[in-house]
Short mmCIF file of C-alpha atoms in Angstrom, two decimals:
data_model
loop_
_atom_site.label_atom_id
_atom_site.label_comp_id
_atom_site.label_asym_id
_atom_site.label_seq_id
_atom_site.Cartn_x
_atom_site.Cartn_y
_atom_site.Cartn_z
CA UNK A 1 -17.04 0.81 -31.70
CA UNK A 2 -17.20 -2.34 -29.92
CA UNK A 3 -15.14 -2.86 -26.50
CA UNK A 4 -14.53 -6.44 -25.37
CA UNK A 5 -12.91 -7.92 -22.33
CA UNK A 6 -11.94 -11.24 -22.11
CA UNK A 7 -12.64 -12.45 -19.19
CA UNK A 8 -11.99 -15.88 -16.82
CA UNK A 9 -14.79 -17.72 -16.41
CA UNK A 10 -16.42 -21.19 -14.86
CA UNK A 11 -18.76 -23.47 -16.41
CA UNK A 12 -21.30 -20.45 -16.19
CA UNK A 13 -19.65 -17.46 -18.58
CA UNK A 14 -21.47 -14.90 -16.21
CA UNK A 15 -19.59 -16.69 -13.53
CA UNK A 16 -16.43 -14.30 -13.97
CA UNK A 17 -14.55 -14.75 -11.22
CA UNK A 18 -10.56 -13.47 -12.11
CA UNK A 19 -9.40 -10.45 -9.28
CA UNK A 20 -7.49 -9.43 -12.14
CA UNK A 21 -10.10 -9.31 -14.90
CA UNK A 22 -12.62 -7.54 -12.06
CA UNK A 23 -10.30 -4.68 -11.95
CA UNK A 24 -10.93 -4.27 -15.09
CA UNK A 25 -14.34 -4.77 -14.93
CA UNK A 26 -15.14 -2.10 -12.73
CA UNK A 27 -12.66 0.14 -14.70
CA UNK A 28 -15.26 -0.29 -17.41
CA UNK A 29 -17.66 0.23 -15.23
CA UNK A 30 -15.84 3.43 -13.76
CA UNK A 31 -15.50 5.23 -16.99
CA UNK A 32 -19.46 4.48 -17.94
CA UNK A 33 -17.99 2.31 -20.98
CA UNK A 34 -20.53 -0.85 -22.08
CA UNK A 35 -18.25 -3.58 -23.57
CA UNK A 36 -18.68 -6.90 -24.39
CA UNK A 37 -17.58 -9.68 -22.51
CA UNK A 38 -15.82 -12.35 -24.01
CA UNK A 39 -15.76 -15.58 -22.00
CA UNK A 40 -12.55 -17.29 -21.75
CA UNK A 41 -11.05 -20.22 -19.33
CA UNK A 42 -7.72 -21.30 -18.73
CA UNK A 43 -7.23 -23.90 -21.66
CA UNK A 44 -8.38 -21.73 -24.12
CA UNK A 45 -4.63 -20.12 -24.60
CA UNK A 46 -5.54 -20.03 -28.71
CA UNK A 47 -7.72 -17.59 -27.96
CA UNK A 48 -5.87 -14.64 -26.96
CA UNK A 49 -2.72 -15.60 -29.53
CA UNK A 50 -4.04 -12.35 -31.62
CA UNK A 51 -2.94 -10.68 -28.35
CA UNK A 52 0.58 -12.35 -27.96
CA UNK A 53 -0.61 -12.51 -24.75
CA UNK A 54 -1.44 -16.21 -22.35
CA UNK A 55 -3.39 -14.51 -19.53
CA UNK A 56 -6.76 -12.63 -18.83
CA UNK A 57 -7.97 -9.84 -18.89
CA UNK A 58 -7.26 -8.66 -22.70
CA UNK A 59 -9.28 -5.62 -24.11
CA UNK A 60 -9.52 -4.97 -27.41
CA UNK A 61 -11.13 -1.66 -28.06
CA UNK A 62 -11.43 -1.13 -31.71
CA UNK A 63 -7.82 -1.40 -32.97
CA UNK A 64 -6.13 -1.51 -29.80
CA UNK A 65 -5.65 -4.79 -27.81
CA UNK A 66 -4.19 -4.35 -24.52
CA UNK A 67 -3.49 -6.78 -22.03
CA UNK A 68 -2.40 -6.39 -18.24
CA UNK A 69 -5.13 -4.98 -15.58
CA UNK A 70 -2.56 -1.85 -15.16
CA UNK A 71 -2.28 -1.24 -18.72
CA UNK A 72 -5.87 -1.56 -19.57
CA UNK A 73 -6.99 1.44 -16.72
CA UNK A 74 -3.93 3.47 -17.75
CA UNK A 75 -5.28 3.22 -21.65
CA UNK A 76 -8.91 3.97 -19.93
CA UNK A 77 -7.59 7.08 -18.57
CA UNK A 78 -5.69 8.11 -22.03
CA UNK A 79 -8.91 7.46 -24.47
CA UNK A 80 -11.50 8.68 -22.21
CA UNK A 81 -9.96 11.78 -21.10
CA UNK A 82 -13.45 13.20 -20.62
CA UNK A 83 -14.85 10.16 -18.29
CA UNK A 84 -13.88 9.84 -14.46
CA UNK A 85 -10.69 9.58 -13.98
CA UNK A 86 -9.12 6.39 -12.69
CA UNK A 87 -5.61 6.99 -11.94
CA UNK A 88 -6.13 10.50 -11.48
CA UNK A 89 -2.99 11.17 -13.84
CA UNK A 90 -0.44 9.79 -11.18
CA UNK A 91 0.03 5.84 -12.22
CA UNK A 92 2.79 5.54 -10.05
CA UNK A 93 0.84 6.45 -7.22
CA UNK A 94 -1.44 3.05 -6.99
CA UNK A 95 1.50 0.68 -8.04
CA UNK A 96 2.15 -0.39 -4.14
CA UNK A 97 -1.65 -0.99 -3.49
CA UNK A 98 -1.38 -3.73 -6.22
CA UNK A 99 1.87 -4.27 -4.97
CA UNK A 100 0.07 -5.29 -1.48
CA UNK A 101 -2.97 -6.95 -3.43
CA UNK A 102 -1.21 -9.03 -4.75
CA UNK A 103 1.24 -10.37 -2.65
CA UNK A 104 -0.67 -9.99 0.92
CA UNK A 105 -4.27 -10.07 0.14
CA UNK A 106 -4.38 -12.58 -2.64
CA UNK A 107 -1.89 -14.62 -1.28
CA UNK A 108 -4.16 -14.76 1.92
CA UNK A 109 -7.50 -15.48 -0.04
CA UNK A 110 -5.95 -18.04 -2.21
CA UNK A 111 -4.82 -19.94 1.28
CA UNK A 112 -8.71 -19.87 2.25
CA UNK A 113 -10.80 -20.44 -1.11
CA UNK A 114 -8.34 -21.85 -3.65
CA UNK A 115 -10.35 -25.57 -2.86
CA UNK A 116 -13.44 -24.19 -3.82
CA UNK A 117 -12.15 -22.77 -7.25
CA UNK A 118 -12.59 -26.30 -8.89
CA UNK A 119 -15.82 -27.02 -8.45
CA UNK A 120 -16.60 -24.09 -10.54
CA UNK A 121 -15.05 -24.57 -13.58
CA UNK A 122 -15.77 -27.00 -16.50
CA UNK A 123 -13.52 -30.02 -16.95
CA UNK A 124 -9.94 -29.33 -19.17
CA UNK A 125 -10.02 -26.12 -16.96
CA UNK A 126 -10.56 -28.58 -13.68
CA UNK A 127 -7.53 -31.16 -14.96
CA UNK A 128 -5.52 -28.20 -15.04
CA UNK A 129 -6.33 -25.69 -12.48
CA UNK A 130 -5.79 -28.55 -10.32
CA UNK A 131 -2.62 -29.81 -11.16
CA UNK A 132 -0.85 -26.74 -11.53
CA UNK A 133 -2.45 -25.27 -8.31
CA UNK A 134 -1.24 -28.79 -6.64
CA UNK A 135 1.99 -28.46 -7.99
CA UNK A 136 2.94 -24.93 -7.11
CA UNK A 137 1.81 -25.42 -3.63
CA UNK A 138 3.38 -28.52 -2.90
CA UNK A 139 0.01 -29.96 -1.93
CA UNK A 140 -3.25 -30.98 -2.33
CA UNK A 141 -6.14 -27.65 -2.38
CA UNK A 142 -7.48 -29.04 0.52
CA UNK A 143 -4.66 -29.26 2.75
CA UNK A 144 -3.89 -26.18 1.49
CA UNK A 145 -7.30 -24.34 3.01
CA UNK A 146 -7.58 -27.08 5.99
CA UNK A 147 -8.78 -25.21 8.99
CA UNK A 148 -9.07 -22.04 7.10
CA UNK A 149 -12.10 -21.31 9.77
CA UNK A 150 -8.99 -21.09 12.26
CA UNK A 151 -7.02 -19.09 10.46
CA UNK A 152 -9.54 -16.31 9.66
CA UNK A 153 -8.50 -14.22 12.75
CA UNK A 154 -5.12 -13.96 10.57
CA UNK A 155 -6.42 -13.00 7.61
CA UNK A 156 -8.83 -10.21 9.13
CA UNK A 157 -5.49 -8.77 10.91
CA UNK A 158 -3.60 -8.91 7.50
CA UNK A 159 -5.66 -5.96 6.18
CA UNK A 160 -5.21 -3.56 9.00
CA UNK A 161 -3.37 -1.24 6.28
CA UNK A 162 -6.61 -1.31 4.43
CA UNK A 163 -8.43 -0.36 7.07
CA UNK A 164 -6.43 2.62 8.32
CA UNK A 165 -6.79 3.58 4.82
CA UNK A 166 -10.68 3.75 5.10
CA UNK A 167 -10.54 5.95 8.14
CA UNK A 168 -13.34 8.81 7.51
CA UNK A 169 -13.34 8.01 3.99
CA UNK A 170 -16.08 6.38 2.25
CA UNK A 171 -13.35 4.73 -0.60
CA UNK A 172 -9.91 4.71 -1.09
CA UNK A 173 -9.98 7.67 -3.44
CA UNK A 174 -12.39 9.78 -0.75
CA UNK A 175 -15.49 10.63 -1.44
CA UNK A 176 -15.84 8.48 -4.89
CA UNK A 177 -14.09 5.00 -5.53
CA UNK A 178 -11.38 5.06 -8.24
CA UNK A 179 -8.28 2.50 -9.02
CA UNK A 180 -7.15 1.66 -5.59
CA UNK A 181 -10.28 0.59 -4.48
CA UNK A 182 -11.13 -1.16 -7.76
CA UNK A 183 -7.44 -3.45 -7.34
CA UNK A 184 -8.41 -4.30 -3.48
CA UNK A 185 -12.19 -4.92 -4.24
CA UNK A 186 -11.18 -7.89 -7.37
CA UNK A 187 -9.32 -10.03 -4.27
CA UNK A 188 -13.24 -10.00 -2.54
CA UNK A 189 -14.75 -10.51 -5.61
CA UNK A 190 -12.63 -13.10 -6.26
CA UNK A 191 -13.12 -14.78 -3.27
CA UNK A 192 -16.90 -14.37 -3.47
CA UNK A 193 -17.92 -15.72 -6.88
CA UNK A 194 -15.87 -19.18 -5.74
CA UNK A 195 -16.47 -19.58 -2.11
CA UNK A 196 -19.42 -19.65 0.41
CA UNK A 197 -16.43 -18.52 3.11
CA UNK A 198 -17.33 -15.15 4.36
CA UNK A 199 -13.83 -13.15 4.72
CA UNK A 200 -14.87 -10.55 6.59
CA UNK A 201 -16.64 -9.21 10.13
CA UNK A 202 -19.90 -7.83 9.98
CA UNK A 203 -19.03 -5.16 12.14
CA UNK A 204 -15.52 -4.74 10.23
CA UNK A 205 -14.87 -1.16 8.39
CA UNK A 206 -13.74 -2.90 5.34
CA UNK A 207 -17.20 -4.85 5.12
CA UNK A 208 -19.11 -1.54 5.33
CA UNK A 209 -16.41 -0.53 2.17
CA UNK A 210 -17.24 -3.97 0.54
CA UNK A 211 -20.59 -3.17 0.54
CA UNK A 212 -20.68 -0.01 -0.88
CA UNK A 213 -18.61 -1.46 -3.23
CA UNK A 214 -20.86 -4.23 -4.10
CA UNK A 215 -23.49 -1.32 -4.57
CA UNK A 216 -21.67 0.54 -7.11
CA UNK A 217 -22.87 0.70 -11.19
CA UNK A 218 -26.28 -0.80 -10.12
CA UNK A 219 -25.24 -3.08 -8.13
CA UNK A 220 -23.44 -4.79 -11.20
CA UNK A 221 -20.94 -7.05 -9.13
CA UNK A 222 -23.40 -7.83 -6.57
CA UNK A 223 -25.52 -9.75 -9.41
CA UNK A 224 -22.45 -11.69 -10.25
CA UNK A 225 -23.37 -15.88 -10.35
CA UNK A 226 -21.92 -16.89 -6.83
CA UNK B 1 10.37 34.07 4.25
CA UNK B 2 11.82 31.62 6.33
CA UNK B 3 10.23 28.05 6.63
CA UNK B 4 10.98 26.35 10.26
CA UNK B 5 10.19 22.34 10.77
CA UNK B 6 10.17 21.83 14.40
CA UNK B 7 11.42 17.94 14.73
CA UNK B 8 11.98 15.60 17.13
CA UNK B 9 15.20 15.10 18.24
CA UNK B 10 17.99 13.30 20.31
CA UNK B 11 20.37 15.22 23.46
CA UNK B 12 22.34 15.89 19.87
CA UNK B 13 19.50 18.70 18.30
CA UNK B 14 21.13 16.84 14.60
CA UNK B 15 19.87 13.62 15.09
CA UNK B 16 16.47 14.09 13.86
CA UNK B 17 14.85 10.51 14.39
CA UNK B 18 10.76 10.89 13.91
CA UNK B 19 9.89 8.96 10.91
CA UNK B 20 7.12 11.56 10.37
CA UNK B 21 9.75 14.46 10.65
CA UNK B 22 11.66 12.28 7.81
CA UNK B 23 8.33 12.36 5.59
CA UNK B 24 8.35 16.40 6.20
CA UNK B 25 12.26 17.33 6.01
CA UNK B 26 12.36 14.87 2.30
CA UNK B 27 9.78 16.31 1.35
CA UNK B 28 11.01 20.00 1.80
CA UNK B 29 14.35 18.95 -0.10
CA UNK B 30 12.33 17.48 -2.76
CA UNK B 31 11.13 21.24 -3.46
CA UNK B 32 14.28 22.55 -3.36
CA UNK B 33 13.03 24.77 -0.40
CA UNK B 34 15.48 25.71 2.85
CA UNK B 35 14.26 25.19 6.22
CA UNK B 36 15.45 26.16 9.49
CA UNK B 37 15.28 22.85 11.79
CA UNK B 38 13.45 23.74 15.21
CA UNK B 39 14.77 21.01 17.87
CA UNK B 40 11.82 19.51 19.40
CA UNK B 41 11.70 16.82 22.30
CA UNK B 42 8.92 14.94 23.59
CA UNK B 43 8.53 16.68 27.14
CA UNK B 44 8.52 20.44 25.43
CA UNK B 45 4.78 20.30 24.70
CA UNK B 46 4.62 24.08 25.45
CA UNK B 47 6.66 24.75 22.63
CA UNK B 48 3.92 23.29 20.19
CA UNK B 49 1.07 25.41 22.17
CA UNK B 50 0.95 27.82 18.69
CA UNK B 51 0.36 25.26 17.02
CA UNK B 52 -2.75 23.79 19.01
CA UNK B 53 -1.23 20.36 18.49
CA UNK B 54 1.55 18.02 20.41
CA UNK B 55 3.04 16.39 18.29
CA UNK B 56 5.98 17.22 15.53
CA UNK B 57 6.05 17.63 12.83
CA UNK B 58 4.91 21.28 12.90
CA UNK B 59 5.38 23.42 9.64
CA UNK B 60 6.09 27.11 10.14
CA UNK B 61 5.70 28.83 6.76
CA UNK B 62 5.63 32.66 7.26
CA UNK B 63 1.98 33.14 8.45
CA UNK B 64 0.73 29.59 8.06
CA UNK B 65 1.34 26.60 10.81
CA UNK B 66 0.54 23.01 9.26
CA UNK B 67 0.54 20.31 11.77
CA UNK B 68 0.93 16.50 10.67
CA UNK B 69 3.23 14.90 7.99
CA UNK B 70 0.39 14.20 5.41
CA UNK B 71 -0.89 17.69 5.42
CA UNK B 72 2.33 19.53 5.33
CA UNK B 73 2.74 17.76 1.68
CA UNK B 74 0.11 18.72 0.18
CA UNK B 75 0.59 22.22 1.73
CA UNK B 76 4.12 22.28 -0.16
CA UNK B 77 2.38 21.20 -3.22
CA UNK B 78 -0.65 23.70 -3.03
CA UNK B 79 1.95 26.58 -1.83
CA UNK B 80 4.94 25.79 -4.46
CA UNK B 81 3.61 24.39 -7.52
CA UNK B 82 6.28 25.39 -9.59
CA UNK B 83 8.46 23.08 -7.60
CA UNK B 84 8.93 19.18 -8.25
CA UNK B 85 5.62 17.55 -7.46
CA UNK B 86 5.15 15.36 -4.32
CA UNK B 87 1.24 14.01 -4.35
CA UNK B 88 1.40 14.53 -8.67
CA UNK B 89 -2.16 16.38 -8.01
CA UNK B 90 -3.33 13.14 -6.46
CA UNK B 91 -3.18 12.78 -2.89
CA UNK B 92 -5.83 10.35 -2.03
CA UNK B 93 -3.48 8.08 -4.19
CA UNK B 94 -0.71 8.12 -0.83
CA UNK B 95 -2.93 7.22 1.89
CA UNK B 96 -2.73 3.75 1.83
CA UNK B 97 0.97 3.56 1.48
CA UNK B 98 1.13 5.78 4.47
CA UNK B 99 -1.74 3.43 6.30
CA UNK B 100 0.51 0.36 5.84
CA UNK B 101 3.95 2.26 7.10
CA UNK B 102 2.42 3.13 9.76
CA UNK B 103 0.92 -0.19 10.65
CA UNK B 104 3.11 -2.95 9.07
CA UNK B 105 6.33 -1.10 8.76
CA UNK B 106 6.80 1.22 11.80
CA UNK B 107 5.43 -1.89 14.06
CA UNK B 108 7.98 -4.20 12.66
CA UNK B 109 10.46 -1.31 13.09
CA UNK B 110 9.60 -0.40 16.30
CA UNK B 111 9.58 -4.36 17.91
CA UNK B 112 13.22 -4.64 16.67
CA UNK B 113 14.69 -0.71 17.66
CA UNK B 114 12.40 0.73 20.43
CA UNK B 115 15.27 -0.01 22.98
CA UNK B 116 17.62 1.43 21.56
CA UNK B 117 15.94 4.98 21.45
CA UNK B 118 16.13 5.79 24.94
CA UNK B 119 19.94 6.21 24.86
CA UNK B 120 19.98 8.88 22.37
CA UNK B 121 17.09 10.89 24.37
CA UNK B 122 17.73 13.46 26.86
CA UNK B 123 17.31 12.71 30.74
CA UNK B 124 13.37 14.19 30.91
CA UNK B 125 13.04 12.31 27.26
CA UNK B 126 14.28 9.28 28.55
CA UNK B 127 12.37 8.63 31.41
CA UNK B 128 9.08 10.17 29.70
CA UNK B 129 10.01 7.79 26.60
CA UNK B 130 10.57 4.71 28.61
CA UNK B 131 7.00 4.72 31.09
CA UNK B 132 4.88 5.82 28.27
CA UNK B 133 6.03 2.72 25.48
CA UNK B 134 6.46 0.08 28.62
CA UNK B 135 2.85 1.43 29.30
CA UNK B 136 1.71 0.99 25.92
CA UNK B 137 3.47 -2.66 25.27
CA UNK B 138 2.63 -4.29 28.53
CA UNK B 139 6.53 -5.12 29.18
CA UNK B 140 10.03 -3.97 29.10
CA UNK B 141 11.40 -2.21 25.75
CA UNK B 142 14.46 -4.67 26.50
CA UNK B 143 11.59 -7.94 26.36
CA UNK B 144 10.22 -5.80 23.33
CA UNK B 145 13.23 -6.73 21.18
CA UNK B 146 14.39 -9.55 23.02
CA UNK B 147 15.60 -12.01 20.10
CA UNK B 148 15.44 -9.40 17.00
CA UNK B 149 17.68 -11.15 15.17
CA UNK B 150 15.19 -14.16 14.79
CA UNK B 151 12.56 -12.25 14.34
CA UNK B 152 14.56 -10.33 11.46
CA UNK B 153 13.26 -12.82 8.49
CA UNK B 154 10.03 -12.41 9.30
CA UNK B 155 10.52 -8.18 9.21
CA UNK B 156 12.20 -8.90 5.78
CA UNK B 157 9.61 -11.30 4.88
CA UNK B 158 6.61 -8.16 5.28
CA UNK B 159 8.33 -6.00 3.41
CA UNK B 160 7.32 -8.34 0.05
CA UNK B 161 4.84 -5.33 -0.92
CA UNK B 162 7.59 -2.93 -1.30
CA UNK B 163 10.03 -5.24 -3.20
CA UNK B 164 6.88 -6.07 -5.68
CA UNK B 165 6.58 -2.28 -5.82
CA UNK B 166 9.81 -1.39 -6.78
CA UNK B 167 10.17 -4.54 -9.39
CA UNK B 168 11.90 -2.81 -12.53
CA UNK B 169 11.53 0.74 -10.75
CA UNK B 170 14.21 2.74 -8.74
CA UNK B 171 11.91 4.43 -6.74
CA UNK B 172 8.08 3.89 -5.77
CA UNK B 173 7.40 7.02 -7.36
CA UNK B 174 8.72 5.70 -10.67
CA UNK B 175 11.98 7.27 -12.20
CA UNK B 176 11.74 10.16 -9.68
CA UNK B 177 10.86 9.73 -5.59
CA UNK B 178 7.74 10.94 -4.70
CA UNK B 179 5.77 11.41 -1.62
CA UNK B 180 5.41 7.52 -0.88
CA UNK B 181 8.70 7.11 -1.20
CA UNK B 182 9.43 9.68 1.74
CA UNK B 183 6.48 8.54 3.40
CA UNK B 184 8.28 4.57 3.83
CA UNK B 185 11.96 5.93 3.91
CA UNK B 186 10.63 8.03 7.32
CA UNK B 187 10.76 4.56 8.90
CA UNK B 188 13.87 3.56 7.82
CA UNK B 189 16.01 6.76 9.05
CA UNK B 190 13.88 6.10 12.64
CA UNK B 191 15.63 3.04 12.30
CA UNK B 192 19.06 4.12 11.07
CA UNK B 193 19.59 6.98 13.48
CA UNK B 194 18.62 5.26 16.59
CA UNK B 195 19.81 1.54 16.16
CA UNK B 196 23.03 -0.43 15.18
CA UNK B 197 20.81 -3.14 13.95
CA UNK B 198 20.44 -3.99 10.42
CA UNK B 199 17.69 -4.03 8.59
CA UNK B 200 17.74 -5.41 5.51
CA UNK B 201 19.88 -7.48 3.40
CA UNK B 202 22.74 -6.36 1.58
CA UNK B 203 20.94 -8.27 -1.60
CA UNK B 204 17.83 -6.84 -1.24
CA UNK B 205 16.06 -4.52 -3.64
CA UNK B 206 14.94 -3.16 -1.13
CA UNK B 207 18.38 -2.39 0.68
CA UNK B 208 19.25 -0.99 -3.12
CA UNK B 209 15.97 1.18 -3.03
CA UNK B 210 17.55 2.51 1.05
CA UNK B 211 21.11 3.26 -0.90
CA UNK B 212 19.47 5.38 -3.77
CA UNK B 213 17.09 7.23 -0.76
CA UNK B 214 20.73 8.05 1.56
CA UNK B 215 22.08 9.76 -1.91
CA UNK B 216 18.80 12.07 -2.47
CA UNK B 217 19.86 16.04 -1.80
CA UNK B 218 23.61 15.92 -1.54
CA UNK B 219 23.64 12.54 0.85
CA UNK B 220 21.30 14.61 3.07
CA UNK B 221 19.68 11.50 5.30
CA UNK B 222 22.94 9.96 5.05
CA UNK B 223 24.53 12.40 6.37
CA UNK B 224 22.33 12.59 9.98
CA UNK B 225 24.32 11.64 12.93
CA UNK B 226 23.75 8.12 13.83
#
């Protein structure tokens, strides 16, 4: 039985750059599940209507189609009893890191890469990443990241909660990575398909973290197209 | 078998004010468990030398001693598993809401309250209180939270994690408060019980979220002298 992800992508399919979609990803990954991935870009809404759904990632895993990144690790967790666990049977539990990913840490990346998004996509997707981007912002992409060089320091201090978290732990979950670490780690991987900009100290806890990270299923998002 | 918190208190031995204390005494109601309150101030460091540690809380459960807030919940949980669930068999899951309390949240709290504490403090408390946190800030706790209520949007503002949190939820922990709900509510009874100031607004989920918290237990928080 067959699992596929659809997945945002640039010009280059491999290019798969959504945080939302690498959360899933990795959840895959996590549960030692091959699937399929489906490429899919931000015009291509007729794609997912057999999912009733207008946004990435969708899984459909044999009858099932499932869309949200929450959803899809919580269904993980339900078929595969018998794999790693990724929510460790307390959902509930990782709703305020995505809480925080989303509204602190992508909010931050977005203000530092967003300008470099549209050189990676192909054209329709470019027209409108663009102009909705543009639009919601109030401005052009690159105001929006101008001295983003300057306002690093910032950024770096926004994710002292992430790095008290680390504290004598290899991963958020401990000793092995799990969902936390999988919602934080699709902001980076985000940010590092699309932009040259390195986020992050090298002498910064959460760098060590992002490493291991990058190491993790054979290196699988380290090979990812930058 | 009688269970004793020792807690950090005010001249008044009822007005409990730690926001760790908070995490443990919630988190003792949650499992339905009665517990003698040992009043505990800052200067009475002998009274913790049992417990090898100098700093409340400190658990007392017949022969075991459990010293910080983190571990005394998942001692509950381990000792009384027939009783409501706090860390849902999932611990790891908590740490990062506790890392960004205790970074974002108690910070914010503390640069719009910390002057107020030293009137509800004891004379050896008081003077003890104020040289160690004018040590530790570099300035007066008055110049601390000169102008709070400016600085009270941008508080509001960084709670945005815990409002996403709690979209379409009444507590973090779902339909039922958990652990990370005591663990964030601990700051906001530090808050409460030492400070006239307002926190949040009266339209704010997360003032909602504060309401349902004061009812938990018969009004318990709520009912702590302010």
């Amino acid at each position: 039985m067959t699992i596929r992800l659809f997945e945002l992508c640039g010009t280059d399919p491999k290019r798969v750059f959504s945080p939302f979609c690498w959360r899933s990803r990795m959840a895959l990954a996590h549960k030692g599940l091959a699937f399929e991935s489906v490429p899919w870009r931000f015009t291509e809404q007729a794609a997912l209507a057999f999912a009733k759904h207008d946004k990435v990632p969708v899984l459909v895993d044999g009858e099932r189609v499932v869309v949200e990144s929450f959803d899809i690790a919580r269904h993980l967790d339900e078929a595969y009893p018998a794999a790693p666990s990724l929510l460790h049977g307390a959902p509930e539990a990782y709703r305020f890191i995505g809480a925080w990913t989303d509204t602190v840490l992508h909010a931050g990346i977005a203000g530092l890469v967003v300008s470099d998004i549209p050189a990676v996509l192909d054209e329709a997707d470019r027209a409108y990443f663009v102009a909705s981007r543009e639009k919601r912002y109030g401005k052009t992409l690159a105001e929006v990241t101008a001295g983003r060089e300057d306002r690093l320091p910032a950024f770096r201090a926004s994710l002292l909660p992430l790095r008290h978290a680390l504290r004598g732990r290899d991963f958020l979950g401990g000793a092995a990575p799990d969902y936390g670490d999988y919602t934080v780690f699709g902001g980076f991987m985000w940010a590092r398909v699309v932009s040259p900009l390195e986020l992050l100290a090298a002498d910064d806890a959460v760098h060590a973290w992002r490493e291991r990270m990058l190491d993790l299923f054979g290196g699988m998002a380290r090979a990812t197209p930058r």
